[in-house]
Short mmCIF file of C-alpha atoms in Angstrom, two decimals:
data_model
loop_
_atom_site.label_atom_id
_atom_site.label_comp_id
_atom_site.label_asym_id
_atom_site.label_seq_id
_atom_site.Cartn_x
_atom_site.Cartn_y
_atom_site.Cartn_z
CA UNK P 174 0.00 0.00 0.00
CA UNK P 175 1.32 3.45 -0.95
CA UNK P 176 0.24 5.94 1.70
CA UNK P 177 -0.46 9.34 0.10
CA UNK P 178 -2.50 11.02 2.85
CA UNK P 179 -0.12 12.80 5.23
CA UNK P 180 -2.36 15.88 5.15
CA UNK P 181 -4.71 13.79 7.30
CA UNK P 182 -2.01 12.27 9.48
CA UNK P 183 1.63 11.44 8.92
CA UNK P 184 3.19 8.08 9.79
CA UNK P 185 5.06 8.15 13.08
CA UNK P 186 8.56 9.44 12.39
CA UNK P 187 11.35 6.99 13.43
CA UNK P 188 12.79 9.65 15.73
CA UNK P 189 9.39 10.05 17.40
CA UNK P 190 9.17 6.31 17.94
CA UNK P 191 12.61 6.20 19.57
CA UNK P 192 11.93 9.24 21.74
CA UNK P 193 8.54 7.92 22.81
CA UNK P 194 9.97 4.56 23.86
CA UNK P 195 12.72 6.22 25.89
CA UNK P 196 10.38 8.77 27.48
CA UNK P 197 7.95 6.06 28.56
CA UNK P 198 10.75 4.77 30.78
CA UNK P 199 12.22 8.10 31.84
CA UNK P 200 9.34 10.57 31.76
CA UNK P 201 6.34 8.72 33.14
CA UNK P 202 6.13 10.57 36.46
CA UNK P 203 4.19 13.73 37.33
CA UNK P 204 6.38 16.68 36.25
CA UNK P 205 4.81 18.82 38.99
CA UNK P 206 6.33 16.66 41.75
CA UNK P 207 9.67 17.31 43.45
CA UNK P 208 10.95 13.75 43.85
CA UNK P 209 13.59 12.46 41.46
CA UNK P 210 11.33 10.85 38.85
CA UNK P 211 9.10 13.94 38.86
CA UNK P 212 12.08 16.24 38.36
CA UNK P 213 13.31 14.02 35.55
CA UNK P 214 9.93 14.22 33.81
CA UNK P 215 9.97 18.00 34.29
CA UNK P 216 13.38 18.26 32.66
CA UNK P 217 12.15 16.29 29.65
CA UNK P 218 9.02 18.45 29.39
CA UNK P 219 11.02 21.69 29.60
CA UNK P 220 13.49 20.49 26.98
CA UNK P 221 10.60 19.56 24.65
CA UNK P 222 9.02 22.97 25.16
CA UNK P 223 12.31 24.68 24.28
CA UNK P 224 12.67 22.61 21.12
CA UNK P 225 9.15 23.38 19.91
CA UNK P 226 9.60 27.07 20.72
CA UNK P 227 12.83 27.23 18.75
CA UNK P 228 11.33 25.63 15.64
CA UNK P 229 8.17 27.76 15.76
CA UNK P 230 9.98 31.02 16.50
CA UNK P 231 8.56 31.53 19.98
CA UNK P 232 9.73 31.73 23.58
CA UNK P 233 9.42 28.59 25.71
CA UNK P 234 7.08 30.35 28.13
CA UNK P 235 4.75 31.16 25.22
CA UNK P 236 4.21 27.47 24.40
CA UNK P 237 1.41 25.34 25.85
CA UNK P 238 0.67 21.74 24.91
CA UNK P 239 -2.90 20.69 24.14
CA UNK P 240 -4.62 17.41 23.34
CA UNK P 241 -4.87 18.15 19.59
CA UNK P 242 -4.47 20.80 16.93
CA UNK P 243 -8.22 21.32 16.92
CA UNK P 244 -8.18 22.00 20.66
CA UNK P 245 -5.27 24.41 20.18
CA UNK P 246 -7.19 26.37 17.53
CA UNK P 247 -10.40 26.48 19.52
CA UNK P 248 -8.80 27.39 22.86
CA UNK P 249 -6.72 30.02 21.08
CA UNK P 250 -9.75 31.59 19.43
CA UNK P 251 -11.98 31.47 22.48
CA UNK P 252 -9.26 32.79 24.78
CA UNK P 253 -8.30 35.64 22.46
CA UNK P 254 -11.93 36.63 21.87
CA UNK P 255 -12.56 36.64 25.59
CA UNK P 256 -9.35 38.53 26.34
CA UNK P 257 -10.20 41.22 23.80
CA UNK P 258 -13.93 41.48 24.53
CA UNK P 259 -13.60 45.10 25.62
CA UNK P 260 -12.44 45.94 22.12
CA UNK P 261 -15.52 44.30 20.61
CA UNK P 262 -17.01 41.05 19.40
CA UNK P 263 -15.97 41.11 15.75
CA UNK P 264 -14.16 38.03 14.32
CA UNK P 265 -12.52 37.81 10.89
CA UNK P 266 -11.42 34.63 9.13
CA UNK P 267 -10.95 33.38 5.58
CA UNK P 268 -13.56 31.28 3.80
CA UNK P 269 -11.25 28.26 3.58
CA UNK P 270 -10.25 27.78 7.22
CA UNK P 271 -10.33 24.39 8.92
CA UNK P 272 -13.67 23.33 10.34
CA UNK P 273 -12.34 23.93 13.87
CA UNK P 274 -12.29 27.64 13.08
CA UNK P 275 -15.74 27.58 11.49
CA UNK P 276 -17.29 25.86 14.50
CA UNK P 277 -15.95 28.50 16.89
CA UNK P 278 -17.17 31.21 14.52
CA UNK P 279 -20.64 29.69 14.46
CA UNK P 280 -20.74 29.53 18.25
CA UNK P 281 -19.45 33.08 18.53
CA UNK P 282 -22.09 34.37 16.13
CA UNK P 283 -24.85 32.43 17.90
CA UNK P 284 -23.80 34.13 21.15
CA UNK P 285 -24.24 37.58 19.59
CA UNK P 286 -20.80 38.16 18.08
CA UNK P 287 -20.11 39.36 14.56
CA UNK P 288 -18.25 37.32 11.96
CA UNK P 289 -16.75 38.50 8.68
CA UNK P 290 -15.61 35.88 6.16
CA UNK P 291 -12.92 36.91 3.68
CA UNK P 292 -13.43 35.34 0.22
CA UNK P 293 -10.68 33.65 -1.74
CA UNK P 294 -9.86 33.56 -5.42
CA UNK P 295 -10.26 30.50 -7.65
CA UNK P 296 -6.85 29.29 -6.50
CA UNK P 297 -7.93 29.35 -2.86
CA UNK P 298 -5.83 32.36 -1.84
CA UNK P 299 -6.90 35.44 0.08
CA UNK P 300 -5.75 38.88 -0.94
CA UNK P 301 -4.06 40.56 2.02
CA UNK P 302 -5.61 43.94 1.33
CA UNK P 303 -9.05 42.41 1.12
CA UNK P 304 -8.48 40.67 4.44
CA UNK P 305 -7.41 43.97 6.00
CA UNK P 306 -10.53 45.66 4.62
CA UNK P 307 -12.65 43.40 6.83
CA UNK P 308 -10.95 44.61 10.02
CA UNK P 309 -12.87 47.18 12.06
CA UNK P 310 -12.42 49.08 15.30
CA UNK P 311 -14.33 46.30 17.07
CA UNK P 312 -12.37 43.36 15.61
CA UNK P 313 -11.19 41.25 18.53
CA UNK P 314 -9.43 38.55 16.52
CA UNK P 315 -8.40 37.59 13.00
CA UNK P 316 -7.66 34.00 11.95
CA UNK P 317 -5.72 32.76 8.93
CA UNK P 318 -4.16 29.41 8.10
CA UNK P 319 -0.61 29.17 6.77
CA UNK P 320 -1.68 26.67 4.11
CA UNK P 321 -4.92 25.03 3.15
CA UNK P 322 -5.54 21.46 4.20
CA UNK P 323 -7.57 20.49 1.11
CA UNK P 324 -5.77 22.14 -1.81
CA UNK P 325 -2.37 23.13 -0.40
CA UNK P 326 -2.54 26.84 -1.22
CA UNK P 327 -0.18 28.89 0.95
CA UNK P 328 -1.66 32.10 2.33
CA UNK P 329 0.08 35.52 2.59
CA UNK P 330 0.31 35.28 6.38
CA UNK P 331 3.23 37.65 6.90
CA UNK P 332 1.55 40.37 4.86
CA UNK P 333 -1.77 39.91 6.65
CA UNK P 334 0.03 39.92 10.01
CA UNK P 335 1.62 43.28 9.21
CA UNK P 336 -1.74 44.76 8.27
CA UNK P 337 -3.38 43.36 11.41
CA UNK P 338 -0.54 44.70 13.54
CA UNK P 339 -0.97 48.17 12.09
CA UNK P 340 -4.46 48.37 13.60
CA UNK P 341 -3.78 46.40 16.76
CA UNK P 342 -5.76 43.27 15.85
CA UNK P 343 -4.29 39.97 17.11
CA UNK P 344 -3.83 37.30 14.44
CA UNK P 345 -4.18 33.61 15.19
CA UNK P 346 -2.30 31.50 12.65
CA UNK P 347 -3.28 27.87 12.10
CA UNK P 348 0.01 26.25 11.11
CA UNK P 349 -1.22 22.65 11.26
CA UNK P 350 -0.39 21.83 7.64
CA UNK P 351 2.97 23.61 7.44
CA UNK P 352 4.65 23.33 10.85
CA UNK P 353 7.90 21.43 10.43
CA UNK P 354 7.70 21.51 6.66
CA UNK P 355 7.97 25.26 6.03
CA UNK P 356 9.40 28.15 8.05
CA UNK P 357 6.80 29.75 10.29
CA UNK P 358 5.93 33.25 9.02
CA UNK P 359 6.43 36.06 11.49
CA UNK P 360 4.00 38.55 12.91
CA UNK P 361 1.53 36.16 14.51
CA UNK P 362 -0.05 36.79 17.91
CA UNK P 363 -1.25 33.22 18.52
CA UNK P 364 -0.28 30.05 16.69
CA UNK P 365 -1.69 26.53 16.63
CA UNK P 366 -0.11 23.31 15.36
CA UNK P 367 -0.67 19.56 15.52
CA UNK P 368 2.03 16.94 16.13
CA UNK P 369 0.49 14.09 14.14
CA UNK P 370 0.62 16.23 10.99
CA UNK P 371 4.43 16.36 11.07
CA UNK P 372 5.05 12.77 12.18
CA UNK P 373 4.68 13.05 15.92
CA UNK P 374 2.20 11.02 17.96
CA UNK P 375 -1.50 11.83 17.89
CA UNK P 376 -2.87 13.55 20.95
CA UNK P 377 -0.42 16.45 21.07
CA UNK P 378 -1.22 19.95 19.88
CA UNK P 379 0.62 23.22 20.34
CA UNK P 380 -0.83 26.59 21.32
CA UNK P 381 1.57 29.53 21.33
CA UNK P 382 0.48 32.89 22.74
CA UNK P 383 2.86 35.83 22.40
CA UNK P 384 3.76 37.77 25.50
CA UNK P 385 1.57 40.85 25.72
CA UNK P 386 -1.35 39.34 23.80
CA UNK P 387 -4.58 39.61 25.75
CA UNK P 388 -5.74 36.08 26.49
CA UNK P 389 -8.32 34.89 29.02
CA UNK P 390 -8.86 31.15 29.28
CA UNK P 391 -12.43 30.15 28.44
CA UNK P 392 -12.09 27.17 30.81
CA UNK P 393 -12.02 26.96 34.61
CA UNK P 394 -8.65 27.74 36.19
CA UNK P 395 -5.97 25.05 36.20
CA UNK P 396 -2.37 25.22 37.38
CA UNK P 397 -0.87 23.35 34.42
CA UNK P 398 0.26 24.74 31.06
CA UNK P 399 0.08 28.35 32.28
CA UNK P 400 -3.61 28.02 32.98
CA UNK P 401 -4.51 27.66 29.31
CA UNK P 402 -4.96 23.90 29.07
CA UNK P 403 -6.35 21.92 32.00
CA UNK P 404 -5.39 18.38 32.85
CA UNK P 405 -2.39 16.13 33.14
CA UNK P 406 0.26 16.47 30.43
CA UNK P 407 1.39 13.45 28.42
CA UNK P 408 5.14 13.93 28.81
CA UNK P 409 6.28 10.93 26.69
CA UNK P 410 4.08 11.97 23.76
CA UNK P 411 5.20 15.61 24.03
CA UNK P 412 8.86 14.55 24.07
CA UNK P 413 8.27 12.44 20.96
CA UNK P 414 6.43 15.30 19.26
CA UNK P 415 9.28 17.73 19.91
CA UNK P 416 11.95 15.30 18.77
CA UNK P 417 10.14 14.55 15.52
CA UNK P 418 9.48 18.26 14.87
CA UNK P 419 13.18 19.00 15.08
CA UNK P 420 14.02 16.01 12.87
CA UNK P 421 11.42 16.88 10.24
CA UNK P 422 12.54 20.50 10.14
CA UNK P 423 16.15 19.44 9.57
CA UNK P 424 15.07 17.15 6.72
CA UNK P 425 12.61 19.59 5.18
CA UNK P 426 14.88 21.49 2.80
CA UNK P 427 16.07 18.34 1.05
CA UNK P 428 12.73 16.53 1.08
CA UNK P 429 10.67 19.58 0.12
CA UNK P 430 12.60 20.04 -3.11
CA UNK P 431 12.20 16.37 -4.00
CA UNK P 432 8.49 16.20 -3.13
CA UNK P 433 7.83 19.49 -4.90
CA UNK P 434 9.14 17.96 -8.12
CA UNK P 435 7.03 14.82 -7.67
CA UNK P 436 3.89 16.87 -7.02
CA UNK P 437 4.64 19.03 -10.04
CA UNK P 438 4.80 15.85 -12.10
CA UNK P 439 1.33 14.87 -10.86
CA UNK P 440 -0.04 18.36 -11.52
CA UNK P 441 1.18 18.26 -15.13
CA UNK P 442 0.51 14.62 -15.98
CA UNK P 443 -2.96 14.05 -14.57
CA UNK P 444 -4.71 16.44 -17.03
CA UNK P 445 -2.74 14.79 -19.85
CA UNK P 446 -3.75 11.28 -18.82
CA UNK P 447 -7.35 11.71 -17.67
CA UNK P 448 -10.05 13.60 -19.59
CA UNK P 449 -12.23 16.20 -17.87
CA UNK P 450 -9.98 16.84 -14.88
CA UNK P 451 -9.27 20.11 -13.11
CA UNK P 452 -6.18 20.51 -10.91
CA UNK P 453 -7.09 22.96 -8.16
CA UNK P 454 -5.09 25.14 -5.79
CA UNK P 455 -2.32 27.63 -6.43
CA UNK P 456 0.39 26.19 -8.72
CA UNK P 457 3.06 28.52 -7.29
CA UNK P 458 2.11 29.41 -3.71
CA UNK P 459 1.58 25.85 -2.51
CA UNK P 460 2.74 23.20 -0.09
CA UNK P 461 5.51 21.10 -1.64
CA UNK P 462 3.87 17.74 -0.95
CA UNK P 463 0.16 18.22 -1.71
CA UNK P 464 -1.91 18.29 -4.89
CA UNK P 465 -5.66 18.10 -5.42
CA UNK P 466 -7.62 17.44 -8.60
CA UNK P 467 -11.29 16.96 -9.41
CA UNK P 468 -12.67 14.52 -11.97
CA UNK P 469 -15.96 15.29 -13.68
CA UNK P 470 -18.71 12.66 -13.58
CA UNK P 471 -17.12 10.74 -10.71
CA UNK P 472 -18.27 10.14 -7.15
CA UNK P 473 -15.19 10.92 -5.08
CA UNK P 474 -15.86 8.21 -2.51
CA UNK P 475 -16.25 5.56 -5.20
CA UNK P 476 -13.00 6.66 -6.83
CA UNK P 477 -11.17 6.56 -3.50
CA UNK P 478 -12.41 3.02 -2.93
CA UNK P 479 -11.12 1.91 -6.33
CA UNK P 480 -7.74 3.55 -5.72
CA UNK P 481 -7.60 1.83 -2.34
CA UNK P 482 -8.12 -1.51 -4.05
CA UNK P 483 -5.33 -0.57 -6.44
CA UNK P 484 -2.99 0.01 -3.49
CA UNK P 485 -3.17 3.76 -2.91
CA UNK P 486 -4.39 5.53 0.21
CA UNK P 487 -5.59 9.01 -0.81
CA UNK P 488 -8.35 11.25 0.49
CA UNK P 489 -11.12 13.42 -0.85
CA UNK P 490 -12.84 16.70 -0.15
CA UNK P 491 -15.62 15.79 -2.55
CA UNK P 492 -19.02 17.37 -2.26
CA UNK P 493 -20.86 14.22 -1.25
CA UNK P 494 -19.77 12.01 1.59
CA UNK P 495 -21.63 9.10 3.09
CA UNK P 496 -22.06 10.91 6.38
CA UNK P 497 -23.00 14.50 5.54
CA UNK P 498 -23.92 14.83 1.84
CA UNK P 499 -22.63 18.41 2.04
CA UNK P 500 -20.18 20.18 -0.26
CA UNK P 501 -16.61 20.88 0.78
CA UNK P 502 -16.68 24.45 2.06
CA UNK P 503 -13.15 24.97 0.73
CA UNK P 504 -13.92 23.94 -2.84
CA UNK P 505 -17.22 25.81 -2.70
CA UNK P 506 -15.49 29.01 -1.61
CA UNK P 507 -13.05 28.64 -4.49
CA UNK P 508 -15.88 28.17 -6.99
CA UNK P 509 -14.35 24.97 -8.37
CA UNK P 510 -15.79 21.52 -8.96
CA UNK P 511 -16.65 19.80 -5.67
CA UNK P 512 -17.30 16.31 -7.07
CA UNK P 513 -14.79 13.58 -7.84
CA UNK P 514 -12.15 15.22 -5.70
CA UNK P 515 -8.83 13.48 -4.97
CA UNK P 516 -6.18 14.85 -2.61
CA UNK P 517 -2.69 13.39 -2.82
CA UNK P 518 -0.29 14.35 -0.02
CA UNK P 519 3.10 12.67 -0.11
CA UNK P 520 5.05 11.66 3.01
CA UNK P 521 8.75 12.20 3.41
CA UNK P 522 10.60 9.42 1.62
CA UNK P 523 7.99 8.83 -1.10
CA UNK P 524 9.66 6.93 -3.94
CA UNK P 525 9.48 8.20 -7.51
CA UNK P 526 8.40 4.71 -8.54
CA UNK P 527 5.30 4.95 -6.34
CA UNK P 528 4.26 8.21 -7.98
CA UNK P 529 4.78 6.73 -11.43
CA UNK P 530 2.70 3.72 -10.50
CA UNK P 531 -0.07 6.01 -9.27
CA UNK P 532 -0.02 7.87 -12.58
CA UNK P 533 -0.19 4.60 -14.48
CA UNK P 534 -3.12 3.29 -12.42
CA UNK P 535 -5.20 6.48 -12.24
CA UNK P 536 -6.48 6.72 -15.87
CA UNK P 537 -7.86 3.19 -15.91
CA UNK P 538 -9.36 3.57 -12.45
CA UNK P 539 -11.21 6.76 -13.40
CA UNK P 540 -12.35 5.17 -16.66
CA UNK P 541 -13.71 2.17 -14.75
CA UNK P 542 -15.74 4.41 -12.45
CA UNK P 543 -17.08 6.41 -15.41
CA UNK P 544 -17.78 3.41 -17.65
CA UNK P 545 -21.41 2.80 -16.55
CA UNK P 546 -22.30 6.37 -17.54
CA UNK P 547 -21.77 5.77 -21.25
CA UNK P 548 -20.28 9.24 -21.81
CA UNK P 549 -17.97 9.85 -24.76
CA UNK P 550 -15.33 12.02 -23.14
CA UNK P 551 -12.67 11.80 -25.84
CA UNK P 552 -8.98 12.24 -25.11
CA UNK P 553 -7.45 14.76 -22.71
CA UNK P 554 -6.20 18.09 -24.02
CA UNK P 555 -2.79 18.14 -25.65
CA UNK P 556 0.21 18.01 -23.35
CA UNK P 557 0.98 21.34 -21.77
CA UNK P 558 -2.53 22.74 -22.21
CA UNK P 559 -4.10 23.90 -18.96
CA UNK P 560 -7.11 25.90 -17.96
CA UNK P 561 -6.97 29.22 -16.18
CA UNK P 562 -6.98 27.64 -12.74
CA UNK P 563 -3.91 25.58 -13.59
CA UNK P 564 -2.00 28.29 -15.45
CA UNK P 565 1.18 29.25 -13.67
CA UNK P 566 1.49 32.97 -12.95
CA UNK P 567 4.66 34.82 -13.80
CA UNK P 568 7.27 34.56 -11.02
CA UNK P 569 6.96 37.34 -8.49
CA UNK P 570 3.34 38.17 -9.28
CA UNK P 571 0.35 37.94 -6.98
CA UNK P 572 -0.99 34.63 -8.24
CA UNK P 573 -4.58 34.71 -9.25
CA UNK P 574 -5.44 38.16 -7.95
CA UNK P 575 -7.38 38.92 -11.09
CA UNK P 576 -9.54 35.93 -10.34
CA UNK P 577 -10.45 37.05 -6.82
CA UNK P 578 -14.18 36.64 -6.44
CA UNK P 579 -15.68 39.19 -4.08
CA UNK P 580 -19.19 39.36 -2.83
CA UNK P 581 -18.52 41.68 0.10
CA UNK P 582 -18.55 40.51 3.68
CA UNK P 583 -20.21 37.13 3.99
CA UNK P 584 -21.14 35.14 7.03
CA UNK P 585 -20.09 31.56 7.82
CA UNK P 586 -21.12 29.16 5.08
CA UNK P 587 -21.20 31.81 2.36
CA UNK P 588 -20.00 30.67 -1.04
CA UNK P 589 -17.76 32.35 -3.56
CA UNK P 590 -19.25 32.11 -7.05
CA UNK P 591 -17.18 31.08 -10.06
CA UNK P 592 -15.76 34.22 -11.61
CA UNK P 593 -17.47 33.78 -14.99
CA UNK P 594 -20.86 32.89 -13.59
CA UNK P 595 -23.63 35.14 -14.85
CA UNK P 596 -25.42 36.96 -12.06
CA UNK P 597 -29.15 36.47 -11.64
CA UNK P 598 -31.37 39.30 -12.76
CA UNK P 599 -33.20 41.56 -10.33
CA UNK P 600 -35.63 39.67 -8.17
CA UNK P 601 -33.18 36.82 -7.56
CA UNK P 602 -34.06 34.66 -10.59
CA UNK P 603 -32.01 34.10 -13.72
CA UNK P 604 -33.73 35.09 -16.95
CA UNK P 605 -33.88 32.75 -19.94
CA UNK P 606 -34.31 35.06 -22.94
CA UNK P 607 -36.29 32.42 -24.84
CA UNK P 608 -38.60 31.66 -21.92
CA UNK P 609 -39.15 28.42 -19.99
CA UNK P 610 -41.06 26.80 -22.82
CA UNK P 611 -37.99 26.90 -25.09
CA UNK P 612 -35.64 25.24 -22.62
CA UNK P 613 -34.77 21.56 -22.52
CA UNK P 614 -35.68 20.46 -19.01
CA UNK P 615 -33.48 17.87 -17.30
CA UNK P 616 -35.16 16.46 -14.21
CA UNK P 617 -32.51 15.53 -11.63
CA UNK P 618 -34.73 16.00 -8.59
CA UNK P 619 -33.93 13.51 -5.86
CA UNK P 620 -30.54 12.70 -7.36
CA UNK P 621 -27.33 13.33 -5.45
CA UNK P 622 -24.03 14.56 -6.77
CA UNK P 623 -22.56 13.97 -9.25
CA UNK P 624 -25.75 12.78 -10.99
CA UNK P 625 -27.22 16.24 -11.82
CA UNK P 626 -24.01 17.15 -13.66
CA UNK P 627 -23.91 13.77 -15.38
CA UNK P 628 -27.51 14.24 -16.59
CA UNK P 629 -26.61 17.70 -17.88
CA UNK P 630 -23.63 16.32 -19.80
CA UNK P 631 -25.78 13.61 -21.35
CA UNK P 632 -28.58 15.91 -22.45
CA UNK P 633 -26.95 19.17 -23.49
CA UNK P 634 -26.20 17.74 -26.93
CA UNK P 635 -29.95 17.65 -27.48
CA UNK P 636 -30.14 21.43 -27.95
CA UNK P 637 -28.63 23.53 -30.70
CA UNK P 638 -25.81 25.98 -29.91
CA UNK P 639 -27.46 28.98 -28.31
CA UNK P 640 -30.20 26.84 -26.77
CA UNK P 641 -30.89 26.53 -23.05
CA UNK P 642 -30.95 23.57 -20.69
CA UNK P 643 -32.74 23.84 -17.33
CA UNK P 644 -31.50 21.32 -14.78
CA UNK P 645 -33.96 20.70 -11.96
CA UNK P 646 -32.08 19.66 -8.82
CA UNK P 647 -32.60 19.73 -5.08
CA UNK P 648 -29.05 18.74 -4.11
CA UNK P 649 -27.10 21.66 -2.65
CA UNK P 650 -23.97 20.57 -4.53
CA UNK P 651 -25.66 21.31 -7.86
CA UNK P 652 -25.55 25.02 -7.04
CA UNK P 653 -21.75 24.71 -6.98
CA UNK P 654 -20.97 22.01 -9.51
CA UNK P 655 -23.14 23.09 -12.44
CA UNK P 656 -21.43 26.51 -12.72
CA UNK P 657 -18.05 24.81 -12.29
CA UNK P 658 -18.93 22.30 -15.03
CA UNK P 659 -19.83 25.17 -17.34
CA UNK P 660 -16.44 26.73 -16.75
CA UNK P 661 -14.64 23.48 -17.50
CA UNK P 662 -16.74 22.67 -20.61
CA UNK P 663 -16.88 26.24 -21.97
CA UNK P 664 -20.65 26.52 -21.69
CA UNK P 665 -22.50 29.55 -20.32
CA UNK P 666 -24.09 29.41 -16.88
CA UNK P 667 -27.10 31.72 -16.86
CA UNK P 668 -27.99 31.41 -13.20
CA UNK P 669 -30.69 29.94 -10.99
CA UNK P 670 -34.45 30.21 -11.31
CA UNK P 671 -37.47 28.85 -9.40
CA UNK P 672 -38.03 25.20 -10.26
CA UNK P 673 -41.77 25.82 -10.58
CA UNK P 674 -41.17 27.79 -13.79
CA UNK P 675 -39.88 24.61 -15.38
CA UNK P 676 -42.34 22.13 -13.91
CA UNK P 677 -40.48 21.25 -10.72
CA UNK P 678 -42.17 20.93 -7.35
CA UNK P 679 -39.03 21.58 -5.28
CA UNK P 680 -35.39 22.57 -5.58
CA UNK P 681 -34.14 25.00 -8.20
CA UNK P 682 -33.67 25.24 -11.94
CA UNK P 683 -30.06 25.82 -13.05
CA UNK P 684 -29.92 27.36 -16.50
CA UNK P 685 -27.15 26.60 -18.96
CA UNK P 686 -26.76 27.96 -22.48
CA UNK P 687 -24.97 25.69 -24.94
CA UNK P 688 -22.11 27.54 -26.64
CA UNK P 689 -20.42 24.67 -28.43
#
């Protein structure tokens, strides 16, 4: 089995395994006690804290250990919001943050706070000036990830931190996906990280709070971890986490260059090998080990199962999962296809042969999943041809800024629309110039993703160029995937209209004009 899912969790680093075994013998005692074994555990804990602080660019007394990265993010947000409550109750975060951020934002808003969500461009990147424009005199906290967990896009954290600092707004940086792999950008007020992402043991998170940052624990008082995190500390796991962080950071320069080249190979080859595929995320400002692509007309979970049978462990942020049937908020915010999504994240030491085998297996696997649909997809575009989302910006430019989709301040759950999507006419409904009677109606009511898009692809050939297709659908993902399909297939998305105009009894009608 080739494990290509370190963005979810990395295999335990050999150094972490060695350190954990040793610390289980030497650091098992209560580090708060004064007898010999307690003092020994305390020495190990202090040394681990110093190591983590050095790698993250913090002071040891700014570091607290938590039970997970999620807990670090949530305690950091809640503590900073509480500590700055006299300033106001306004929270700012990007539209592509981890769900741990979104859950705190939802709770904060439900309690009467204000939340501003900064949109991203089609590459998944925020514009620093647009982020700063959301800050107000009552902003108590801003949150931004270093790199996205689904598509790998690296955010302009240092630039945003400068702009936040200019107006006195603390910035919490979620470094879960980059800690150990990339240098930590400066300027942060609070920082969160997760050991199992870099090859440490699960159950260890890091919360760093700069001296001078107003922070009030949202939990009852506790004497451990500077009052920020209650409960007994797992010294052996923390020692292993620190040891592996130092080891990974020392290996990162060499491994990052090698993995970057392997990921670049995947980014270039997949569109050449598989028809109707979109590689998403920023091609320049990206993590070195992660690439995500979306396949039209494919259920992401089915594709992952087939790849698993072929010997590859990859993950998906596809719009439909067996548990929630909800779109990926990251892909939705980017305005890209949310179906048939595959995320490949390579661990340190990945062999070139494994990547080549993945590239040889993928086309047949996708074809097998698509075969029952009976669609004639033809061959992929010629080598080297990419769409706008995959085009590489000139070095030194702000990648994708021209594609930045803005709809003003949006609350949690708001969606960025694809940049070329036609806006509905006044009154909230799209207008079909030829009227409902002239449209070809495709009834996909009751069908889950990716079936509405598949039905559209099958039927659009039944209208002449210039004609309109109305897709009736009640799946939320259709609102995202039909416009994205139009962008990929060079058709015109006209907007959304009431389903009743086209004979539907529920859902919406999504209007598409055939251009070719």
